[in-house]
mmCIF file of C-alpha atoms in Angstrom:
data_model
loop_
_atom_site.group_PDB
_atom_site.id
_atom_site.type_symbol
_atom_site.label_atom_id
_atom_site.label_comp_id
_atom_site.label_asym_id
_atom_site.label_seq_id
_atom_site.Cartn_x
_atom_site.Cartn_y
_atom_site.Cartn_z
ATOM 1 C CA UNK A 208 -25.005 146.518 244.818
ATOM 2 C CA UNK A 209 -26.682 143.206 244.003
ATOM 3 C CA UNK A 210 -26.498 142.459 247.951
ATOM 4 C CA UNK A 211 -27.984 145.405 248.611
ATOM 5 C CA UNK A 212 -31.021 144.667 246.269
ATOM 6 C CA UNK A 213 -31.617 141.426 248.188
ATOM 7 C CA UNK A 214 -31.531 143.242 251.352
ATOM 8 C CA UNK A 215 -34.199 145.134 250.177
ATOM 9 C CA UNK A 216 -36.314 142.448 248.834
ATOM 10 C CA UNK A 217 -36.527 140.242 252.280
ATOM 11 C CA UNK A 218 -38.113 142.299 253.708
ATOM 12 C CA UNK A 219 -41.299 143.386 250.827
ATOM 13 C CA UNK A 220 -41.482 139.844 250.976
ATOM 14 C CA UNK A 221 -42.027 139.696 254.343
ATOM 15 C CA UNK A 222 -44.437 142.371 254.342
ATOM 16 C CA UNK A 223 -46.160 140.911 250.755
ATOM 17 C CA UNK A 224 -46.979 137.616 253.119
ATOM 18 C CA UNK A 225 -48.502 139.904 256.071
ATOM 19 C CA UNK A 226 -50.436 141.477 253.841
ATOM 20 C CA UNK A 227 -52.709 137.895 252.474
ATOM 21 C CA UNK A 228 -52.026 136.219 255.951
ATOM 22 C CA UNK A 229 -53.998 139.638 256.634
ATOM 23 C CA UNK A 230 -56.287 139.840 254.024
ATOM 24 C CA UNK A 231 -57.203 135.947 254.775
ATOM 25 C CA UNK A 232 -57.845 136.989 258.345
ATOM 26 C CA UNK A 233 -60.197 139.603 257.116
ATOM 27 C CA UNK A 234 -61.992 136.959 255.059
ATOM 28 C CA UNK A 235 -62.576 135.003 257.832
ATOM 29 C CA UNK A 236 -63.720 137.379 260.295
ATOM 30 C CA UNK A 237 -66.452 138.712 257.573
ATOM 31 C CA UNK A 238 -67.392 134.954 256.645
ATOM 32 C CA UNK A 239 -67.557 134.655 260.475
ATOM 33 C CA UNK A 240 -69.395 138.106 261.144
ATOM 34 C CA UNK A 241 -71.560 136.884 257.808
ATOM 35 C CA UNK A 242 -72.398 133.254 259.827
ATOM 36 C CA UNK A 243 -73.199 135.584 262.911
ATOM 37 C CA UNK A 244 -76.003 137.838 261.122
ATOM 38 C CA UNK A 245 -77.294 134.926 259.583
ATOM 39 C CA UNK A 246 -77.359 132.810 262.996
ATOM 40 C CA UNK A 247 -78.987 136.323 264.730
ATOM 41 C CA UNK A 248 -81.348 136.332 261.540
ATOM 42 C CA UNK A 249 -82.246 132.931 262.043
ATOM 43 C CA UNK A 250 -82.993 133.344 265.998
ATOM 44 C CA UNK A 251 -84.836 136.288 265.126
ATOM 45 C CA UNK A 252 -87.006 134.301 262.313
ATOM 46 C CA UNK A 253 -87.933 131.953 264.766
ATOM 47 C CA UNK A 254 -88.431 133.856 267.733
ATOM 48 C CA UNK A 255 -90.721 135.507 265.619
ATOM 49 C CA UNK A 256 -92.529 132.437 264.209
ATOM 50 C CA UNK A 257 -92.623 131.187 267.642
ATOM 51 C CA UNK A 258 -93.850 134.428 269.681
ATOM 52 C CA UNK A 259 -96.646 134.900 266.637
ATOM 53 C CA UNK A 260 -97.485 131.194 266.787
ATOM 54 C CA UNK A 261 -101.658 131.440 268.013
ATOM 55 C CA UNK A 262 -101.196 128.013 269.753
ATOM 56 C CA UNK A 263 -99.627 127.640 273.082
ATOM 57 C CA UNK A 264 -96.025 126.756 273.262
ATOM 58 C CA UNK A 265 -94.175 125.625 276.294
ATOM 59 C CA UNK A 266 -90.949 124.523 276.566
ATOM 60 C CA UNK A 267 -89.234 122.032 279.281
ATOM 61 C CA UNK A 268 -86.490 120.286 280.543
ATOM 62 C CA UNK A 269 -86.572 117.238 281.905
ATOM 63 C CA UNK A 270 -87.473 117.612 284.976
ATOM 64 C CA UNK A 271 -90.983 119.518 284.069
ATOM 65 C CA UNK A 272 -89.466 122.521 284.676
ATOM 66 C CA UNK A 273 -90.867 125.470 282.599
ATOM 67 C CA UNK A 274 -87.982 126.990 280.595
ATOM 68 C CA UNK A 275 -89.549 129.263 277.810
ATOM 69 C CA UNK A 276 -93.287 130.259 276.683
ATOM 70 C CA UNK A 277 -95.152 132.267 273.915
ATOM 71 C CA UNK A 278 -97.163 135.095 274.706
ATOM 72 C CA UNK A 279 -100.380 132.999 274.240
ATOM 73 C CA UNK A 280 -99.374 130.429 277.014
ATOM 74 C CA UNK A 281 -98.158 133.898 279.191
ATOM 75 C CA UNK A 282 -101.716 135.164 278.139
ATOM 76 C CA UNK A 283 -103.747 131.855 279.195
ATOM 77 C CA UNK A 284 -101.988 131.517 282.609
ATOM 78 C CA UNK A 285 -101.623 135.327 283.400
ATOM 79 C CA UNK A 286 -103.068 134.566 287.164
ATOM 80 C CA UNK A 287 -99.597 132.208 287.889
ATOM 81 C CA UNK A 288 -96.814 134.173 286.125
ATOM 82 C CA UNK A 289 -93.972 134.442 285.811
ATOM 83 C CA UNK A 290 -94.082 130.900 284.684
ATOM 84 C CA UNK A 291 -90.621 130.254 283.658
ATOM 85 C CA UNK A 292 -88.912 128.321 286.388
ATOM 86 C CA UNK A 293 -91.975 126.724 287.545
ATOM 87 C CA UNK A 294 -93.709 122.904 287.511
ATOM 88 C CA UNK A 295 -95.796 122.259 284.358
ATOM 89 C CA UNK A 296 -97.763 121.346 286.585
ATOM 90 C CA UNK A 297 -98.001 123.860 289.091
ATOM 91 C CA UNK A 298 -97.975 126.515 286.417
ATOM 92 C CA UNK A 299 -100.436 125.097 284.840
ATOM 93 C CA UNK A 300 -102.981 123.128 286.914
ATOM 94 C CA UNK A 301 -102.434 124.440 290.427
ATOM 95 C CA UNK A 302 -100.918 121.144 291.282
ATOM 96 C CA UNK A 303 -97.969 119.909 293.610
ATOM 97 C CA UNK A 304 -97.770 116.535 291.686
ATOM 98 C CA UNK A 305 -97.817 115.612 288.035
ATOM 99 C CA UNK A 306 -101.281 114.949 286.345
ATOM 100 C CA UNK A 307 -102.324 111.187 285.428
ATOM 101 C CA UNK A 308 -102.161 110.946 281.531
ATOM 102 C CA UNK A 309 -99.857 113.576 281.409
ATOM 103 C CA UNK A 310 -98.483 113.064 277.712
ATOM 104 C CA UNK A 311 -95.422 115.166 278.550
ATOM 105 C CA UNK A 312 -94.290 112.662 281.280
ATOM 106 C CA UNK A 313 -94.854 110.361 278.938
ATOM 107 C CA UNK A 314 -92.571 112.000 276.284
ATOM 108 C CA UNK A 315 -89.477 111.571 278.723
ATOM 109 C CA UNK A 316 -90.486 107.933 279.224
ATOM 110 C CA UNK A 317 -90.944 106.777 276.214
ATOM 111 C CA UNK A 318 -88.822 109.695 274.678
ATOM 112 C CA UNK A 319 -92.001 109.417 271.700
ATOM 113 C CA UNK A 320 -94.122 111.676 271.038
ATOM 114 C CA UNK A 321 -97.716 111.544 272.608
ATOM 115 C CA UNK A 322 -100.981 113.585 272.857
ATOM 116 C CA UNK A 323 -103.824 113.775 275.269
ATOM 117 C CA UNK A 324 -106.928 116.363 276.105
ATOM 118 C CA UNK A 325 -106.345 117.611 279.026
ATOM 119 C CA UNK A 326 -108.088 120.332 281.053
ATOM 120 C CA UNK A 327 -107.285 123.975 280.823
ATOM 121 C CA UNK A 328 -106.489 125.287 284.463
ATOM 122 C CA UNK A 329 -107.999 128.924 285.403
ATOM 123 C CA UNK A 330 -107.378 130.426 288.495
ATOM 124 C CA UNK A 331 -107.980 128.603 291.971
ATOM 125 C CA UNK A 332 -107.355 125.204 290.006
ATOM 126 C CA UNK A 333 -110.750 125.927 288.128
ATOM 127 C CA UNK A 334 -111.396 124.112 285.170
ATOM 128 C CA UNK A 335 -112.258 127.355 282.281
ATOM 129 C CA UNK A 336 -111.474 124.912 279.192
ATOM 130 C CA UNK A 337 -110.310 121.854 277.321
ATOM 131 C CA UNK A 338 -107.077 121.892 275.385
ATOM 132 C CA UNK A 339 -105.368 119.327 273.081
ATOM 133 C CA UNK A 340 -102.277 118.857 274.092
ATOM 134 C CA UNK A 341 -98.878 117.175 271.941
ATOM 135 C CA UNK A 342 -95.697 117.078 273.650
ATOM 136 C CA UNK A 343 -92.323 116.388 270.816
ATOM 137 C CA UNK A 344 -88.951 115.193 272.660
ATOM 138 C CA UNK A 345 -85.960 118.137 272.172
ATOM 139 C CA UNK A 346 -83.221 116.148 271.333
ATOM 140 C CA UNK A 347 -79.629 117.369 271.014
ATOM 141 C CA UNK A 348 -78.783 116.966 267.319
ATOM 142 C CA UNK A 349 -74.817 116.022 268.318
ATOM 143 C CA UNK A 350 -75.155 113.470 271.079
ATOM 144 C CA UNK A 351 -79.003 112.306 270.493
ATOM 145 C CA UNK A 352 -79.535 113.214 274.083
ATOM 146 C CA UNK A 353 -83.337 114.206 275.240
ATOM 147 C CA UNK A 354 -82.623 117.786 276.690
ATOM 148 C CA UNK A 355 -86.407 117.752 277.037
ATOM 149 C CA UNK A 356 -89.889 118.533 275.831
ATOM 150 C CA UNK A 357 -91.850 121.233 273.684
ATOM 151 C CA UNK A 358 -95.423 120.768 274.514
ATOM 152 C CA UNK A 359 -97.841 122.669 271.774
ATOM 153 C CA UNK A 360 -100.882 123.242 273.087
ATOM 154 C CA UNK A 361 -104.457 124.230 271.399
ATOM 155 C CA UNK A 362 -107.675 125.639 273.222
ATOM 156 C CA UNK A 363 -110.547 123.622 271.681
ATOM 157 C CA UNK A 364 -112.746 124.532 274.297
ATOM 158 C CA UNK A 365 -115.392 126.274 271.381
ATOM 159 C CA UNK A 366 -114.580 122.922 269.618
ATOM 160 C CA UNK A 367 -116.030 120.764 273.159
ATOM 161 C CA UNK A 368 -118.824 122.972 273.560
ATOM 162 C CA UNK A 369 -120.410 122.275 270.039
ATOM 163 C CA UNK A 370 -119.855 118.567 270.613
ATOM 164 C CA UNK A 371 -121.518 119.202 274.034
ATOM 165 C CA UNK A 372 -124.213 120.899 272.331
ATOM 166 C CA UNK A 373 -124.411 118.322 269.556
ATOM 167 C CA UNK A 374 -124.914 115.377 271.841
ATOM 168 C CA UNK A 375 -127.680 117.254 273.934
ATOM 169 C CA UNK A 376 -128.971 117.775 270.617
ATOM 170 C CA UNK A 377 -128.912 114.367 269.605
ATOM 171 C CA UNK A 378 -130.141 113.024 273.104
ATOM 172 C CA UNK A 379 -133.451 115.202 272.446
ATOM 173 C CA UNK A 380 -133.384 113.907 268.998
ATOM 174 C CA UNK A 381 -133.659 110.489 270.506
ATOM 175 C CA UNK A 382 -136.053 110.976 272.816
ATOM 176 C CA UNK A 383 -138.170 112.492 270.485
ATOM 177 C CA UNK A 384 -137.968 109.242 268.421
ATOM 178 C CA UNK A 385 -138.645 107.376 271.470
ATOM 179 C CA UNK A 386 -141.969 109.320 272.256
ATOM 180 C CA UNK A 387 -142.677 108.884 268.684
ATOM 181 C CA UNK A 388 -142.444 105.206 269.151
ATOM 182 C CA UNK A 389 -144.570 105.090 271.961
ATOM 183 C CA UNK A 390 -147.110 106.954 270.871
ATOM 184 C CA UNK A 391 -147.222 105.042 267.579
ATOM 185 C CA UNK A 392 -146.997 101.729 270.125
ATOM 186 C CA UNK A 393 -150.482 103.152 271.920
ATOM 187 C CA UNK A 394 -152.264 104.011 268.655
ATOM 188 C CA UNK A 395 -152.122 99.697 268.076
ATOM 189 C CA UNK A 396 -152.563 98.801 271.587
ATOM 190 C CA UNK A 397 -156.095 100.927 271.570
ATOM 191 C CA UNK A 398 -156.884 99.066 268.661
ATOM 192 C CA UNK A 399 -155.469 95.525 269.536
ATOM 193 C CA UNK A 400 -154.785 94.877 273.301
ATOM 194 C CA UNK A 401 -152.713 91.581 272.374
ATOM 195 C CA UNK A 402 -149.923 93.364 269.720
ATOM 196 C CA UNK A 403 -149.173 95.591 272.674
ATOM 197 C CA UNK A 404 -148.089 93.397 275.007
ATOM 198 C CA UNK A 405 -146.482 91.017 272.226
ATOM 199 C CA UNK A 406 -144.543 93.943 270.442
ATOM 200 C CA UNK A 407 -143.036 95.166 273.920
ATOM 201 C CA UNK A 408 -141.878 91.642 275.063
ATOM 202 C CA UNK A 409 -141.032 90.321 271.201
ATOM 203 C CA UNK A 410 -139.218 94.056 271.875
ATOM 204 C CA UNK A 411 -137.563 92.489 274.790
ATOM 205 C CA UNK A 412 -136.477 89.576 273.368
ATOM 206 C CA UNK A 413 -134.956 90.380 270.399
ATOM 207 C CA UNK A 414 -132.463 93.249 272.339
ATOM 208 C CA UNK A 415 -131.157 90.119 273.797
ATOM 209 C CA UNK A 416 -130.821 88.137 271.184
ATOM 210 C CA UNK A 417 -129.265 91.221 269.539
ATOM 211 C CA UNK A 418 -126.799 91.723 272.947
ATOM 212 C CA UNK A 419 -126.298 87.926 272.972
ATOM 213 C CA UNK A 420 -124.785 87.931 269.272
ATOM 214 C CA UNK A 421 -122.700 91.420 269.641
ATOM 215 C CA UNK A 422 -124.552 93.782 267.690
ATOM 216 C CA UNK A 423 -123.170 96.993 269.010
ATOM 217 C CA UNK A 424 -125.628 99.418 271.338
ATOM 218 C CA UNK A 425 -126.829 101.643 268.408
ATOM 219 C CA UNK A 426 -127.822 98.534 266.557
ATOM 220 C CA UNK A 427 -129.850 97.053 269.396
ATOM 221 C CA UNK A 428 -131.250 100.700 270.131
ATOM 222 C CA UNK A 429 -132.689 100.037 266.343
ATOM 223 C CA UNK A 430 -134.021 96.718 266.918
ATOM 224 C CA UNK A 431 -135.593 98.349 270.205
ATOM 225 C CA UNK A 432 -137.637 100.848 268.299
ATOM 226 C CA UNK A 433 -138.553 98.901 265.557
ATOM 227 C CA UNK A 434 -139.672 95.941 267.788
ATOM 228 C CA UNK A 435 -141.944 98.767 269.813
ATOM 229 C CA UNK A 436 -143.596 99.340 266.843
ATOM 230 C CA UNK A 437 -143.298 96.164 264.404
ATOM 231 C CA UNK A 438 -146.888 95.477 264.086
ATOM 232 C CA UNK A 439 -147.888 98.871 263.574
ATOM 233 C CA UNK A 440 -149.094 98.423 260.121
ATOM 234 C CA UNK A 441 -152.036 96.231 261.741
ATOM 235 C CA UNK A 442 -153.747 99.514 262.333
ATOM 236 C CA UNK A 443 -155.281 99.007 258.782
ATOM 237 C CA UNK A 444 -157.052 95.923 259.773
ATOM 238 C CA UNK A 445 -160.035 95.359 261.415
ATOM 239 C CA UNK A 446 -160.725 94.809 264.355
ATOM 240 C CA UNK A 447 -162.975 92.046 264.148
ATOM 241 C CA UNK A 448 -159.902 90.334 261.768
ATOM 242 C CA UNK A 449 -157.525 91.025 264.854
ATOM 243 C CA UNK A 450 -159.686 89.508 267.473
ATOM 244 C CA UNK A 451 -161.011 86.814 265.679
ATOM 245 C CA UNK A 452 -160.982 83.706 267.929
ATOM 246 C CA UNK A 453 -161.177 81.170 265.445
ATOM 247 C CA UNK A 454 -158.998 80.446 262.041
ATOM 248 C CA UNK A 455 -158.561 82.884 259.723
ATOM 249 C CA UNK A 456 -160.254 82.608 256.046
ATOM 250 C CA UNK A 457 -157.548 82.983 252.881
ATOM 251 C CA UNK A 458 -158.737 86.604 252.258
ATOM 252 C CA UNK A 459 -158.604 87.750 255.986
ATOM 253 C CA UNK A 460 -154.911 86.091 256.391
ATOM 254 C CA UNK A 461 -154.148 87.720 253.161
ATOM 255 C CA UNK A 462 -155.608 91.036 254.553
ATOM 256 C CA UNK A 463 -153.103 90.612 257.767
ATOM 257 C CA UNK A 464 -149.969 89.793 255.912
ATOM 258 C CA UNK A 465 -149.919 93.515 254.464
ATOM 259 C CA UNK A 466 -149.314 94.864 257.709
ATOM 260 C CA UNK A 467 -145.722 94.523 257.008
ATOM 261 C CA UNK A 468 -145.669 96.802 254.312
ATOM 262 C CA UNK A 469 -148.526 99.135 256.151
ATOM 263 C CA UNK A 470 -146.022 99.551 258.298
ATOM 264 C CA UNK A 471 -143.124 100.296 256.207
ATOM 265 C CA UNK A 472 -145.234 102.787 254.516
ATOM 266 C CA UNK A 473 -146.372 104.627 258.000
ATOM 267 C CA UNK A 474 -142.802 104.747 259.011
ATOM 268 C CA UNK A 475 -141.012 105.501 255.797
ATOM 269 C CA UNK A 476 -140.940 109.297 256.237
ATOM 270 C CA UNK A 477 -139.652 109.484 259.556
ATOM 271 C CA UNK A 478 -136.277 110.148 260.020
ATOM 272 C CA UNK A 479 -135.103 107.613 262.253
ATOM 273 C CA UNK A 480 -130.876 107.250 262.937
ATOM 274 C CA UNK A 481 -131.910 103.153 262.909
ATOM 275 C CA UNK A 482 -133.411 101.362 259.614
ATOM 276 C CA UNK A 483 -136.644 101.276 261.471
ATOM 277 C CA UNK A 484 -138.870 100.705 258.632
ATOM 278 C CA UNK A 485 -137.198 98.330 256.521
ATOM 279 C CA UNK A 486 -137.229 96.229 260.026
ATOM 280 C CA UNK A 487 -140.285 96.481 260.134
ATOM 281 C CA UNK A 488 -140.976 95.685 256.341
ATOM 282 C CA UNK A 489 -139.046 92.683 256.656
ATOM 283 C CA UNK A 490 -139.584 91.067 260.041
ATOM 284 C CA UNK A 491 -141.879 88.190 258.367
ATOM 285 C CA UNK A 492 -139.578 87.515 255.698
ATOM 286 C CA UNK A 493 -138.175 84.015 255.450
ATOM 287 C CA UNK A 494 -134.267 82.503 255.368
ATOM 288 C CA UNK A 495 -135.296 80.128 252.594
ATOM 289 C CA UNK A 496 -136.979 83.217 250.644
ATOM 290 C CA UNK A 497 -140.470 81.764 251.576
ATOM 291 C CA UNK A 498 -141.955 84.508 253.600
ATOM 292 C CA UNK A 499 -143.605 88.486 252.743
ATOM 293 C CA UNK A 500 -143.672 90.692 251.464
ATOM 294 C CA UNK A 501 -140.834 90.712 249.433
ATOM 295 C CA UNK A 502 -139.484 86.720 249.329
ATOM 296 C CA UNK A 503 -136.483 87.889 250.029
ATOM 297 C CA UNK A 504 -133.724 84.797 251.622
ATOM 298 C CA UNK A 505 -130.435 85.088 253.521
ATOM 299 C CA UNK A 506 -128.678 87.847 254.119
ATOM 300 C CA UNK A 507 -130.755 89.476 251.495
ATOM 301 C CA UNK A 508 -132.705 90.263 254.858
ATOM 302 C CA UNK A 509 -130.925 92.764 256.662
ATOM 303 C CA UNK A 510 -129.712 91.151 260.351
ATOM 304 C CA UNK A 511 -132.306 93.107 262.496
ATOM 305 C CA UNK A 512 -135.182 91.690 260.695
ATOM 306 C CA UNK A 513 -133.355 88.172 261.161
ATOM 307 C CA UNK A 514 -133.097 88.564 264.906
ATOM 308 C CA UNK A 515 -136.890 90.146 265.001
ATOM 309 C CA UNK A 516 -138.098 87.666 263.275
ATOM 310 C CA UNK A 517 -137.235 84.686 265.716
ATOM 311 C CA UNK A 518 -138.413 86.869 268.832
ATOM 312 C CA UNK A 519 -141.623 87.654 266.675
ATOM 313 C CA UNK A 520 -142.373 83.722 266.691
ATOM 314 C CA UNK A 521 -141.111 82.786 270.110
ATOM 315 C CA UNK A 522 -143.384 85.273 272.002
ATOM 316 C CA UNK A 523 -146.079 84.666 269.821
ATOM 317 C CA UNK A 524 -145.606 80.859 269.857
ATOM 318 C CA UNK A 525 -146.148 81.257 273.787
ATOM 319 C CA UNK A 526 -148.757 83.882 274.264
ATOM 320 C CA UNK A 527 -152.248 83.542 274.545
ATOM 321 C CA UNK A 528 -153.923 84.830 271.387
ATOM 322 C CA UNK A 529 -157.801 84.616 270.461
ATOM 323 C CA UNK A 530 -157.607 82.198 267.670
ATOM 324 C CA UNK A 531 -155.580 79.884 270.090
ATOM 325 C CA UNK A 532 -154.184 78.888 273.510
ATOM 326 C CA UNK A 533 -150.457 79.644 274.586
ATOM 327 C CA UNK A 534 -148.084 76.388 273.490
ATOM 328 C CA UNK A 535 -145.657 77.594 275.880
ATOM 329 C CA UNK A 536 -141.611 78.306 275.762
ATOM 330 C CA UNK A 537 -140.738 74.969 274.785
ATOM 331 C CA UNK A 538 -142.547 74.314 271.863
ATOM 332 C CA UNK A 539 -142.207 77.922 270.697
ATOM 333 C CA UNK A 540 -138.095 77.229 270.865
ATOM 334 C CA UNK A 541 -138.949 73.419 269.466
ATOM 335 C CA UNK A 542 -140.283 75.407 266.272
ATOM 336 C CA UNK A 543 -137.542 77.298 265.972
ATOM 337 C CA UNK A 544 -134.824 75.019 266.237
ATOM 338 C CA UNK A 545 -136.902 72.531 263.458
ATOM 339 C CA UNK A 546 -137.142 75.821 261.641
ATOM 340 C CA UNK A 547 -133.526 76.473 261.871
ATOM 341 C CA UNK A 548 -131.615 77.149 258.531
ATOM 342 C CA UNK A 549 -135.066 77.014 256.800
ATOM 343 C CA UNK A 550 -137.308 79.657 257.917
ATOM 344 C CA UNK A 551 -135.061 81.430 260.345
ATOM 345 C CA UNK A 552 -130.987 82.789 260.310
ATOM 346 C CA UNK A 553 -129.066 79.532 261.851
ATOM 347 C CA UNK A 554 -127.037 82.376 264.018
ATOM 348 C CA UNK A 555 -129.943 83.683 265.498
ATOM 349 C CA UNK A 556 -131.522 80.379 266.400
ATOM 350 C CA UNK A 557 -128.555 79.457 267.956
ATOM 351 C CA UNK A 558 -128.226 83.065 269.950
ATOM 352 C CA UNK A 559 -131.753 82.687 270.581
ATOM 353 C CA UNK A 560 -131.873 79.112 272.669
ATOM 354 C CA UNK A 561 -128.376 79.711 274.392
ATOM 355 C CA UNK A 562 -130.449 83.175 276.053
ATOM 356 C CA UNK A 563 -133.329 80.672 277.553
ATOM 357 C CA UNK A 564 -130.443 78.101 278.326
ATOM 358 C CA UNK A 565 -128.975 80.769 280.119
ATOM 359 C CA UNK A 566 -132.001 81.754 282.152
ATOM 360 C CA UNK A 567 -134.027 84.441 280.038
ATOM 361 C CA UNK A 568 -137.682 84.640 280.739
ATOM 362 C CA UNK A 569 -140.144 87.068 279.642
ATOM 363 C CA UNK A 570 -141.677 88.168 283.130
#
């Protein structure tokens, strides 16, 4: 009897074990079939993120070849689908080669990121657009291999027009200025032939001193306008002071050195991109603080002034005026250079005779 109960219990044993082997089985096909909704979820969630994406997306492989796109990219370059299986470049451009500055081929160089704005292609290998365009390397996450590139592109094409219109904008902006100047130039001229030709060639000067130092172009485009018009403020003087041909008394020389601060005041309310008037306002003061109107020294006086001021003196020093005869280049630089550190910026001195050294004339 007791052999027969052990008999019978081999085998519910047996059975016992089938059943959890069995029941583990079933846990690990649902953990499995769990892992498999959630992977399908996942591809879903991003398909979705990347097919509602409003940016271009294009994916490659390494040799430019075009292996997956979101509808905006299929929607951009309707007139060349399909464009899976194609060239980037072909797709794209209506090209048999790869474009120079393409940041993609630069990507599988480099296998670093890079960027670049690059044309948007329409059909016939017309130009419709400007994109920016960033292109990421795909990298395997187990071996660290490049497997390609995912270019993201944007259309900033409404972005380049407003700059486009913005610089037209600002190009009649500046040539508003610049009749502005002149006309401002001509209202002193009618009144004193010799500031005409002194302002344009003092004018002339100073750019190069300007160029000579480094000042960037928008600085010497400052120094250009204010030089046109530096002496503007001698409109309030009279003629008869201006074309005087013999030496000034106390009062009349007094009555000229406002003209600095005339012209500050005639040019204060127009909106010039360049500090125009305080140029202007400060183009007679001195380095050692001893000029006007404002006895300001140094760097107290901002560098245009500096580099007008030494132009101012050069071309005066060797022009004809009624009071006086010419004295020519060479004492004109002779005064600066004895000047030098006292009433004029040692820099722009030095600037200043290195131009003449070099070969700069007037005429």
């Amino acid at each position: 009897m007791r052999t027969k109960d052990k008999t019978q219990e081999q085998p519910i044993k047996e059975i016992e074990r089938l059943r959890r082997r069995i029941a583990a089985l079933e846990a690990v096909e649902t953990e499995h079939k769990r892992a498999e909704d959630a992977l399908r979820e996942g591809e879903r969630f991003l398909a979705n993120i990347f097919n509602s994406i409003q940016d271009g997306i294009s994916i490659l492989d390494k040799g430019m070849n075009i292996v997956r796109v979101n509808p905006v990219m299929e929607q951009w370059y309707a007139h060349n689908m399909p464009l899976i299986g194609k060239k980037c470049y072909n797709a794209y451009h209506d090209r048999d080669e790869r474009c120079e500055a393409c940041p993609t081929w630069q990507t599988l160089q480099t296998g670093e990121s890079a960027y670049e704005v690059v044309p948007k292609g329409g059909p016939g290998g017309t130009i419709v657009g400007w994109l920016d365009l960033y292109s990421f390397p795909m990298v395997d996450a187990a071996t660290g291999e490049m497997r390609g590139v995912i270019e993201y592109v944007r259309n900033i094409t409404a972005r380049k027009h407003a700059e486009e219109a913005l610089q037209r904008s600002y190009r009649q902006l500046r040539e508003t200025f610049i009749e502005t100047v002149n006309a401002l130039a001509s209202t002193v001229e009618m009144k004193d032939p010799y500031t005409a030709g002194h302002q344009r060639w003092a004018t002339r000067l100073a750019c190069a001193i300007a160029k000579e130092m480094g000042l960037s172009e928008e600085q010497i485009e400052g120094i250009r306008m204010a030089g046109l018009i530096h002496d503007i403020g001698k409109i309030n003087i009279p003629a008869e002071i201006l074309s005087k041909p013999g030496q000034l008394s106390d009062i009349q020389y007094n009555m000229v050195k406002i003209h600095a601060q005339v012209g500050c005041d005639i040019l204060r309310e127009i909106k010039f991109p360049w500090p125009v008037a305080k140029i202007v306002l400060q183009h007679h003061e001195r380095w050692d603080g001893s000029g006007y109107p404002e006895r300001l020294s140094g760097e107290e006086i901002i560098l245009e002034a500096r580099i007008l001021a030494v132009a101012d003196t050069v071309e005066a020093m060797s022009s004809h005026r009624p009071y006086r005869v010419a004295h020519g280049i060479d004492r004109a630089l002779e005064e600066i250079s004895l000047k030098r550190g006292a009433f004029y910026d040692p820099a722009v001195v030095d600037a200043c005779l290195t131009l003449f050294e070099k070969g700069f004339r007037f005429d």
